[in-house]
Short mmCIF file of C-alpha atoms in Angstrom, two decimals:
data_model
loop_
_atom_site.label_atom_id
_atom_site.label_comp_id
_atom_site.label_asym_id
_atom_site.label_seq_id
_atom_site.Cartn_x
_atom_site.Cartn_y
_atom_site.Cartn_z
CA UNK A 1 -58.09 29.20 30.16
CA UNK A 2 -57.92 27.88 33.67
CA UNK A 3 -54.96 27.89 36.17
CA UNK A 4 -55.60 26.96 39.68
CA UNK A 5 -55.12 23.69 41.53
CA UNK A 6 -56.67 21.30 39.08
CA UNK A 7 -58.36 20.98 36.18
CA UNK A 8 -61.84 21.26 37.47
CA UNK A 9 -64.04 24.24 38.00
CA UNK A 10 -65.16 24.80 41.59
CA UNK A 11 -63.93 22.72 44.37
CA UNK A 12 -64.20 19.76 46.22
CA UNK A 13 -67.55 21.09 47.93
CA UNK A 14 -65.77 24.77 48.84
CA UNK A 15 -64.66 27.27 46.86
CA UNK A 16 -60.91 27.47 47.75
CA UNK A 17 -59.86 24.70 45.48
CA UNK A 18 -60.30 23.69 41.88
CA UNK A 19 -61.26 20.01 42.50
CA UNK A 20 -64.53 18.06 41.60
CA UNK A 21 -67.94 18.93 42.37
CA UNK A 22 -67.62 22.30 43.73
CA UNK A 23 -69.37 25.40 43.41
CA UNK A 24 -69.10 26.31 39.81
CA UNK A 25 -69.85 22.24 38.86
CA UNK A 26 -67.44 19.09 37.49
CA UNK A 27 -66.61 21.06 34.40
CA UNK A 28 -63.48 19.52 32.95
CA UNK A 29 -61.14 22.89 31.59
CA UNK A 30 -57.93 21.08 31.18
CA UNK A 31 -56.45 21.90 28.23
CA UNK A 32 -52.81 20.00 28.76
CA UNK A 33 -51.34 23.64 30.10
CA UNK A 34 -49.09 23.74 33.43
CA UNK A 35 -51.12 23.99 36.45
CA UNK A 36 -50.29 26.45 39.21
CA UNK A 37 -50.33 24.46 42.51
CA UNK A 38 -50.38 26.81 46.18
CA UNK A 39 -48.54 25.36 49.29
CA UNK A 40 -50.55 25.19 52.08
CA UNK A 41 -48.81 28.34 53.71
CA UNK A 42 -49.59 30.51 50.28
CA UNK A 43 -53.46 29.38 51.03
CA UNK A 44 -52.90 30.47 54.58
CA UNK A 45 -51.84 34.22 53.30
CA UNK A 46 -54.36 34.79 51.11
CA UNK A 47 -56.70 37.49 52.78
CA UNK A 48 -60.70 36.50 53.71
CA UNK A 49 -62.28 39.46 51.81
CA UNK A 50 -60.32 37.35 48.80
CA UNK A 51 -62.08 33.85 49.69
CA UNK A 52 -65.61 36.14 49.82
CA UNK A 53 -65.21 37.66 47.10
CA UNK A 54 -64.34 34.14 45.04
CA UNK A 55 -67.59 33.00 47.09
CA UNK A 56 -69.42 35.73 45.72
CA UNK A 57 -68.60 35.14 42.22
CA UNK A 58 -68.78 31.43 42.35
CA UNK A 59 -72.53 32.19 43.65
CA UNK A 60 -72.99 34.01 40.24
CA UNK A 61 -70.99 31.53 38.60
CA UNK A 62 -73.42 28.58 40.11
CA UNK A 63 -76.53 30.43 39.36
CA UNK A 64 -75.53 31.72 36.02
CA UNK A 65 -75.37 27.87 35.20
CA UNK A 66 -78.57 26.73 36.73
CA UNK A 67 -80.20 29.62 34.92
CA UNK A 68 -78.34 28.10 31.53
CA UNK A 69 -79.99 24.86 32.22
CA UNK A 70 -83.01 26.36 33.36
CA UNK A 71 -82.66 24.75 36.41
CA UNK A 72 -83.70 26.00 40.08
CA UNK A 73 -81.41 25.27 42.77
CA UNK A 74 -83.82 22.39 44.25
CA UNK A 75 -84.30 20.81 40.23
CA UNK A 76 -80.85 21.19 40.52
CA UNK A 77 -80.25 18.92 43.95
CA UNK A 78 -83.07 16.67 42.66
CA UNK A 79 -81.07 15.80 39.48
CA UNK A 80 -77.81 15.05 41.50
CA UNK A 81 -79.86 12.87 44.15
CA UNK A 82 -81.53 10.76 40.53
CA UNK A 83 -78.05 10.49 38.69
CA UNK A 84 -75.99 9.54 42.47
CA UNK A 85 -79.01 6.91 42.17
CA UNK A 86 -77.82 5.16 39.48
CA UNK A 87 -74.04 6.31 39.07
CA UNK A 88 -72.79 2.78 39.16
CA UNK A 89 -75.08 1.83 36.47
CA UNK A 90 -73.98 5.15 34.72
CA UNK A 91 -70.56 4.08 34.71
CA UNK A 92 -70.92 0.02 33.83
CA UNK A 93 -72.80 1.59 30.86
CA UNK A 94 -69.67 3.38 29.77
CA UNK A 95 -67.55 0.41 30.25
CA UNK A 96 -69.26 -1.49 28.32
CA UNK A 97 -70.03 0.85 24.93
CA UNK A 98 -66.24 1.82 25.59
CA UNK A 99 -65.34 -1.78 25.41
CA UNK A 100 -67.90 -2.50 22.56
CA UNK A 101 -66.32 0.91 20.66
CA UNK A 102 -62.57 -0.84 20.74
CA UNK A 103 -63.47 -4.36 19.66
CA UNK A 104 -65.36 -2.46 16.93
CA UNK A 105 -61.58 -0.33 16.23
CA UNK A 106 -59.34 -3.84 16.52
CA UNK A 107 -58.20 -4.96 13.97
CA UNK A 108 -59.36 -8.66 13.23
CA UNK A 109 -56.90 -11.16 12.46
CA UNK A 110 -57.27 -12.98 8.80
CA UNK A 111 -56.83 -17.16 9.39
CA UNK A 112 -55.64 -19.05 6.07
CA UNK A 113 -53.19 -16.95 4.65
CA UNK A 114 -50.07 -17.63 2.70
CA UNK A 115 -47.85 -15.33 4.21
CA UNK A 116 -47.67 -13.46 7.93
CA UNK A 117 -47.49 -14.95 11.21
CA UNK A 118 -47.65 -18.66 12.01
CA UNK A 119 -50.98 -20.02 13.14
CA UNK A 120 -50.37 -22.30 15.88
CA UNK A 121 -53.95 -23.92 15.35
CA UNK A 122 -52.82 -24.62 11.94
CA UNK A 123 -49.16 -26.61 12.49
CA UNK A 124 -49.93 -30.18 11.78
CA UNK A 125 -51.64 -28.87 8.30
CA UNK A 126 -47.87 -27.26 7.26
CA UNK A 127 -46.18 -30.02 8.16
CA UNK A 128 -48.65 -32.40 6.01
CA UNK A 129 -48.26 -29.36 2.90
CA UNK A 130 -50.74 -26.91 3.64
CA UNK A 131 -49.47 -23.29 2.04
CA UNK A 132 -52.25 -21.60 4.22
CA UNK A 133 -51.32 -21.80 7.45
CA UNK A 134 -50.65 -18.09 8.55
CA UNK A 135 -51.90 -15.36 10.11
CA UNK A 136 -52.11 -11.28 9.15
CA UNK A 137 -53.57 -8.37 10.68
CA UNK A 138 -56.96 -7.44 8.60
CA UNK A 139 -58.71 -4.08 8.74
#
């Protein structure tokens, strides 16, 4: 389980700081537990041979990885140049099977009923005698 500054592995670019991106890759390990946040003076005490000795293993970390994808380091800044290429499209792709996904989930409204909510569409046909002129929630 990760504690450190965020729920990321690696950093923003460094090593010092759990953030996206960073040496040991975007890997989401948030799990919903309390995070354990350093002030900027903590940071500040923490001695180097600690910061190369995180560097170290976030090397091994990083190259452990690429050798699970069996990736070299330049397949590996290839792939990020391709998919930076076409992030936006990336995400607009999401969007719109995310939106597509809900609609499919909603729940549909069933016109013509004889009992739920009043259809506003259908007024003038209750006032005339129309029993049908409700709405319900369908599956």
């Amino acid at each position: 389980q990760h504690i450190g500054e965020g729920p990321w592995a690696g950093g923003s670019g460094g090593t010092g700081n759990a953030g996206l991106g960073g040496r040991a890759g975007p890997f989401r390990q948030d799990v919903g537990q309390d995070l354990v946040i350093l002030t900027e003076e903590q940071q500040n005490e923490i001695p180097d041979e600690w910061h190369e000795t995180a560097k170290k293993l976030a090397d091994e970390a990083y190259a452990h990885r690429l050798q699970d994808l069996e990736m070299t380091a330049f397949d590996e800044k290839e792939y990020a140049a391709a998919r930076e290429a076409v992030a936006g499209q990336i995400q607009a792709m999401r969007l719109v099977l995310q939106s597509h996904e809900a609609k499919e989930r909603e729940r549909a409204w069933l016109k013509q009923q004889m009992h739920g909510e009043l259809d506003d569409t259908r007024i003038v046909d209750g006032i005339v005698g129309a029993r049908n002129v409700y709405l319900r929630r369908g599956e």
